[in-house]
Coordinates of C-alpha atoms in Angstrom, one line a residue:
Y1319 CA -19.5 7.9 15.8
S1320 CA -19.4 4.2 16.7
G1321 CA -17.1 3.1 13.8
G1322 CA -17.3 2.3 10.2
P1323 CA -18.1 -1.1 8.5
V1324 CA -14.6 -2.6 9.0
K1325 CA -14.4 -1.8 12.7
R1326 CA -18.0 -2.8 13.4
A1327 CA -17.6 -6.1 11.5
V1328 CA -14.4 -7.1 13.4
E1329 CA -16.1 -6.3 16.8
A1330 CA -19.3 -8.1 15.8
R1331 CA -17.4 -11.4 15.2
G1332 CA -16.6 -11.6 18.9
E1333 CA -13.3 -13.4 18.3
G1334 CA -11.0 -10.9 20.0
G1335 CA -10.1 -9.1 16.8
W1336 CA -8.5 -5.7 16.8
V1337 CA -8.5 -2.8 14.4
Y1338 CA -5.4 -0.7 15.0
L1339 CA -4.6 2.6 13.3
S1340 CA -0.9 3.0 12.7
R1341 CA 0.8 6.3 13.8
A1342 CA 4.3 5.3 12.8
N1343 CA 4.4 7.8 9.9
T1344 CA 2.2 10.6 11.3
S1345 CA 2.7 13.4 13.7
G1346 CA 0.6 15.7 15.8
W1347 CA 1.5 18.5 13.3
R1348 CA 1.1 18.6 9.6
I1349 CA 4.7 19.5 9.1
G1350 CA 5.8 16.5 11.1
T1351 CA 3.6 14.1 9.0
L1352 CA 4.9 15.7 5.8
W1353 CA 8.5 15.3 7.0
K1354 CA 8.0 11.6 7.7
T1355 CA 6.2 11.1 4.5
A1356 CA 9.1 12.6 2.5
A1357 CA 11.7 10.6 4.2
G1358 CA 11.4 7.6 2.0
I1359 CA 9.1 4.5 1.3
E1360 CA 11.6 2.1 2.9
Y1361 CA 12.0 4.3 6.0
G1362 CA 8.3 4.5 6.4
G1363 CA 7.9 0.8 6.0
N1364 CA 10.6 0.1 8.6
R1365 CA 8.9 2.4 11.1
L1366 CA 5.6 0.6 10.5
A1367 CA 7.3 -2.8 11.0
L1368 CA 8.8 -1.8 14.3
E1369 CA 5.5 -0.3 15.5
I1370 CA 3.7 -3.6 14.7
A1371 CA 6.4 -5.7 16.3
S1372 CA 6.1 -3.6 19.5
L1373 CA 2.3 -3.8 19.4
T1374 CA 2.3 -7.6 19.2
K1375 CA 4.1 -7.8 22.5
T1376 CA 1.0 -6.4 24.2
L1377 CA -1.3 -8.9 22.3
P1378 CA -0.3 -12.4 23.4
N1379 CA -3.3 -14.0 21.7
L1380 CA -2.7 -12.4 18.3
K1381 CA -2.5 -15.1 15.7
E1382 CA -3.1 -13.4 12.3
L1383 CA -2.1 -10.0 10.9
T1384 CA -4.0 -8.3 8.1
F1385 CA -2.8 -5.1 6.4
I1386 CA -5.1 -2.3 5.1
G1387 CA -2.9 0.3 3.5
Q1388 CA -4.2 3.6 2.1
S1389 CA -2.3 5.3 -0.8
L1390 CA 1.4 5.5 0.2
G1391 CA 0.5 3.4 3.2
G1392 CA 0.1 0.5 0.9
L1393 CA 3.7 0.8 -0.1
Y1394 CA 4.8 1.1 3.5
S1395 CA 2.8 -2.0 4.2
R1396 CA 4.6 -3.9 1.5
V1397 CA 8.0 -3.0 3.0
A1398 CA 6.7 -3.8 6.5
A1399 CA 5.4 -7.2 5.3
E1400 CA 8.9 -8.1 4.2
K1401 CA 10.5 -7.0 7.4
L1402 CA 7.9 -8.9 9.6
F1403 CA 7.6 -12.1 7.6
G1404 CA 11.1 -12.4 6.2
D1405 CA 13.8 -14.3 8.1
E1406 CA 16.5 -14.7 5.5
P1407 CA 19.9 -12.8 5.4
D1408 CA 19.4 -9.3 3.8
A1409 CA 22.0 -9.6 1.1
D1410 CA 21.0 -6.3 -0.6
S1411 CA 20.4 -4.3 2.5
N1412 CA 20.8 -0.6 2.3
P1413 CA 23.5 0.5 4.7
T1414 CA 21.9 3.9 5.1
T1415 CA 18.9 2.2 6.8
A1416 CA 20.9 -0.3 8.9
G1417 CA 21.0 -0.5 12.6
E1418 CA 18.0 -1.4 14.8
G1419 CA 16.8 1.0 17.4
K1420 CA 17.1 4.1 15.2
E1421 CA 13.9 5.6 13.9
G1422 CA 13.3 4.5 10.4
A1423 CA 16.2 2.1 10.5
A1424 CA 15.9 -1.4 9.0
P1425 CA 14.9 -3.9 11.7
G1426 CA 17.5 -6.5 12.1
G1427 CA 21.0 -7.4 13.2
E1428 CA 24.3 -5.7 12.9
G1429 CA 24.5 -3.6 9.7
G1430 CA 21.1 -4.9 8.7
K1431 CA 22.8 -7.8 7.0
R1432 CA 20.8 -10.4 9.0
R1433 CA 17.4 -10.0 10.6
G1434 CA 15.9 -12.1 13.4
R1435 CA 12.2 -12.6 13.3
L1436 CA 10.3 -9.6 14.6
L1437 CA 7.1 -11.4 15.2
P1438 CA 6.3 -14.5 17.3
S1439 CA 6.0 -17.7 15.1
R1440 CA 2.3 -17.9 16.1
V1441 CA 1.5 -14.7 14.1
R1442 CA 0.7 -15.6 10.5
P1443 CA -0.1 -13.4 7.4
G1444 CA -3.8 -12.9 6.9
S1445 CA -5.0 -10.6 4.0
F1446 CA -3.2 -7.7 2.3
V1447 CA -5.4 -4.9 1.1
T1448 CA -4.5 -1.6 -0.5
L1449 CA -6.7 1.4 -1.3
S1450 CA -5.6 3.8 -4.1
T1451 CA -1.9 2.7 -3.7
P1452 CA 0.5 3.5 -6.6
H1453 CA 2.1 0.1 -6.7
V1454 CA 4.3 1.0 -9.7
G1455 CA 4.9 4.6 -8.8
V1456 CA 3.8 7.9 -10.2
R1457 CA 5.8 8.4 -13.4
C1458 CA 4.1 10.0 -16.4
L1459 CA 1.8 12.0 -14.1
Y1460 CA 3.8 15.1 -13.7
G1461 CA 5.4 17.7 -16.0
R1462 CA 9.1 18.3 -16.1
W1463 CA 9.4 20.8 -13.3
N1464 CA 7.0 19.1 -11.0
A1465 CA 8.9 15.8 -11.5
F1466 CA 12.1 17.6 -10.7
L1467 CA 10.7 18.9 -7.4
L1468 CA 9.3 15.5 -6.6
N1469 CA 12.7 13.9 -7.0
L1470 CA 14.2 16.3 -4.4
V1471 CA 12.7 14.2 -1.6
S1472 CA 13.4 10.5 -1.0
T1473 CA 9.8 9.3 -1.3
G1474 CA 9.3 11.2 -4.5
A1475 CA 12.5 9.9 -6.1
E1476 CA 11.6 6.3 -5.1
A1477 CA 8.1 6.6 -6.4
N1478 CA 9.5 8.1 -9.6
F1479 CA 12.1 5.3 -10.2
E1480 CA 14.8 7.9 -9.8
D1481 CA 16.4 6.7 -6.5
D1482 CA 18.9 4.2 -8.0
E1483 CA 20.0 4.0 -11.6
K1484 CA 20.7 0.3 -11.4
E1485 CA 18.0 -1.1 -9.0
P1486 CA 15.2 1.3 -8.0
L1487 CA 13.4 0.4 -4.8
L1488 CA 10.1 -0.3 -6.6
V1489 CA 11.9 -2.9 -8.7
R1490 CA 13.4 -4.5 -5.6
M1491 CA 10.0 -4.6 -4.0
A1492 CA 8.6 -6.6 -6.9
R1493 CA 11.0 -9.6 -6.4
G1494 CA 13.0 -11.5 -3.9
R1495 CA 12.0 -11.5 -0.2
F1496 CA 9.6 -8.6 -0.8
L1497 CA 7.6 -10.7 -3.2
A1498 CA 8.0 -13.9 -1.2
A1499 CA 6.6 -12.2 1.9
L1500 CA 3.6 -10.8 -0.1
K1501 CA 2.8 -14.2 -1.5
R1502 CA 2.5 -15.6 2.0
F1503 CA -0.7 -13.7 2.6
Q1504 CA -3.9 -15.6 2.1
R1505 CA -5.2 -13.0 -0.4
R1506 CA -4.2 -9.7 -1.9
I1507 CA -6.7 -7.0 -2.9
S1508 CA -6.1 -3.7 -4.6
Y1509 CA -8.9 -1.1 -4.8
C1510 CA -8.2 1.1 -7.8
P1511 CA -9.8 4.5 -8.2
L1512 CA -11.4 5.2 -11.6
W1513 CA -11.4 8.9 -11.0
D1514 CA -8.3 10.7 -12.2
D1515 CA -7.1 13.1 -9.5
G1516 CA -3.6 13.7 -11.1
V1517 CA -1.8 12.2 -8.1
V1518 CA -2.3 8.4 -8.3
A1519 CA -3.0 6.8 -11.7
Y1520 CA -5.4 3.9 -12.1
A1521 CA -2.8 2.0 -14.0
S1522 CA -0.4 2.1 -11.1
C1523 CA -3.0 0.9 -8.7
A1524 CA -4.0 -1.9 -11.1
M1525 CA -0.4 -2.8 -11.8
S1526 CA -1.1 -2.4 -15.5
H1527 CA -0.1 -0.4 -18.6
D1528 CA -3.8 0.2 -19.4
N1529 CA -5.0 3.5 -18.0
T1530 CA -8.0 3.9 -20.4
K1531 CA -10.5 3.2 -17.6
S1532 CA -9.4 6.4 -15.8
R1533 CA -11.7 9.4 -16.3
A1534 CA -12.3 12.9 -14.9
I1535 CA -13.8 13.2 -11.4
P1536 CA -17.6 13.6 -11.9
A1537 CA -19.9 15.9 -9.9
D1538 CA -21.6 14.1 -7.0
G1539 CA -24.3 11.9 -8.3
A1540 CA -23.0 11.9 -11.9
D1541 CA -21.8 8.7 -13.6
G1542 CA -22.6 6.7 -10.5
G1543 CA -21.2 9.2 -8.1
S1544 CA -18.5 8.2 -5.7
G1545 CA -18.2 5.0 -3.7
F1546 CA -19.5 2.5 -6.1
V1547 CA -17.8 -0.9 -6.8
R1548 CA -17.9 -1.4 -10.5
S1549 CA -16.0 -4.6 -11.2
S1550 CA -13.4 -7.0 -9.9
R1551 CA -11.1 -9.6 -11.5
L1552 CA -8.2 -11.9 -10.5
T1553 CA -4.8 -11.3 -12.1
S1554 CA -1.4 -12.9 -11.8
E1555 CA -0.2 -13.0 -15.4
P1556 CA 2.4 -10.5 -16.9
D1557 CA 1.0 -7.4 -18.4
E1558 CA 2.6 -6.6 -21.8
V1559 CA 2.2 -3.5 -23.9
K1560 CA -0.3 -4.6 -26.6
E1561 CA -1.1 -1.1 -28.0
P1562 CA 1.9 1.2 -27.5
G1563 CA -0.1 4.3 -28.3
R1564 CA -2.5 3.6 -25.4
A1565 CA -0.1 2.3 -22.9
F1566 CA 0.3 4.6 -20.0
F1567 CA 4.0 3.9 -19.3
A1568 CA 5.1 3.2 -22.9
G1569 CA 8.0 5.2 -24.2
D1570 CA 9.2 6.3 -20.8
Q1571 CA 12.9 6.2 -20.2
K1572 CA 12.3 4.0 -17.2
A1573 CA 9.9 1.7 -19.1
G1574 CA 12.1 -1.4 -18.5
F1575 CA 12.1 -0.9 -14.7
I1576 CA 8.3 -0.2 -14.8
Q1577 CA 7.7 -3.4 -16.8
E1578 CA 9.7 -5.4 -14.3
A1579 CA 7.9 -3.9 -11.4
I1580 CA 4.4 -4.5 -13.0
N1581 CA 5.1 -8.1 -13.8
G1582 CA 6.8 -8.9 -10.5
I1583 CA 4.1 -7.6 -8.3
R1584 CA 1.3 -9.0 -10.4
S1585 CA 2.8 -12.5 -10.1
A1586 CA 1.7 -12.6 -6.4
G1587 CA -1.9 -12.8 -7.6
W1588 CA -4.3 -10.0 -6.8
E1589 CA -8.0 -9.2 -6.8
I1590 CA -8.2 -5.9 -8.7
V1591 CA -11.4 -4.0 -7.7
D1592 CA -12.4 -0.9 -9.7
V1593 CA -14.1 1.7 -7.5
G1594 CA -15.4 5.3 -7.7
L1595 CA -13.0 7.1 -5.4
D1596 CA -11.4 10.5 -5.4
H1597 CA -8.0 9.7 -4.0
K1598 CA -7.0 13.3 -3.4
R1599 CA -9.8 13.8 -0.9
L1600 CA -8.5 10.8 1.0
A1601 CA -4.8 11.6 1.1
V1602 CA -4.9 14.0 4.0
L1603 CA -1.9 15.1 6.2
D1604 CA -4.1 15.6 9.3
P1605 CA -3.6 12.5 11.4
R1606 CA -6.8 10.6 12.1
P1607 CA -7.4 10.3 15.8
N1608 CA -8.9 6.8 15.6
C1609 CA -10.1 4.1 13.2
A1610 CA -13.6 5.4 13.1
Q1611 CA -12.4 8.8 11.8
W1612 CA -10.2 7.1 9.2
E1613 CA -13.2 5.0 8.0
K1614 CA -15.2 8.2 7.6
L1615 CA -12.9 9.2 4.7
Y1616 CA -14.2 6.2 2.6
P1617 CA -17.7 5.6 1.3
E1618 CA -19.4 2.8 3.1
E1619 CA -20.0 1.0 -0.2
V1620 CA -16.3 0.5 -0.6
L1621 CA -15.6 -0.5 3.0
G1622 CA -18.7 -2.8 2.9
D1623 CA -17.2 -4.6 -0.1
M1624 CA -13.9 -5.0 1.8
V1625 CA -15.7 -6.5 4.7
R1626 CA -17.3 -9.1 2.4
R1627 CA -14.1 -9.9 0.7
L1628 CA -12.2 -10.3 3.9
G1629 CA -14.8 -12.7 5.2
L1630 CA -15.7 -10.5 8.2
V1631 CA -19.4 -11.0 7.8
N1632 CA -20.4 -13.3 10.6
T1633 CA -23.0 -15.7 9.1
E1634 CA -23.7 -17.3 12.5
K1635 CA -25.1 -14.2 14.1
K1636 CA -28.4 -12.7 12.9

């Protein structure tokens, strides 16, 4: 298998571009990947940032960095973006993640209070792409007992706004340096799955209260099948609850936090792309051995659309 549309497009440009598959949050064993996945969104993002910083040392000609994050990987990427492109003092740093050199620790100086730049100044933010990423968490998807079990692990509690009563991580990630770093990217694209797999809600991917577009997963070939790109739109305005009865997050006890997270992250300006994807089939614990195998998980229609939006189509070559 020579590679999917993204890998082929980057190689075809002939400009020295690289497609790198992160292994910071995977293991050779499923249990190892599960353990890292459960350790926390911020821990995972810190590991990713340190991996990228180490990688750039071997790529002296690297000038631009683009993120493509799948599912939880999109949240890791938002954390990593702040670590890599943020130079200011970390006033609200979490002491439990402080101390560089420790796996999952916050990159930076003593106590995590001040970080030096992890990337050379020549490396600038490119594009930021997420696929089926629950940007505003997974609340309202699970029953009482499943939610209780989810909250027992750090990642679950963070995705459920239950990690901090005063300032949940997903709220912090929608403002301050997290938001400033995200805005530095040239464009931000979120691919939102229309099919409801019970794990990631369309509304969370689209950073919206409206989940009415979500529907049951169809049989192959029905209702357009999987892999189609149905619509796209630009958004940066706040999303208010217009019809409480139809709002996905309305009435939830964490509604205030969710509203802040939605409006904060939307303010960065996103291209919201509705696609026919079954997220559950893509969120696998088995590590992908290479980029080509990762791209096999996604329909070529979706990856082809990504190639066009990222401007990877080389119009000079026929």
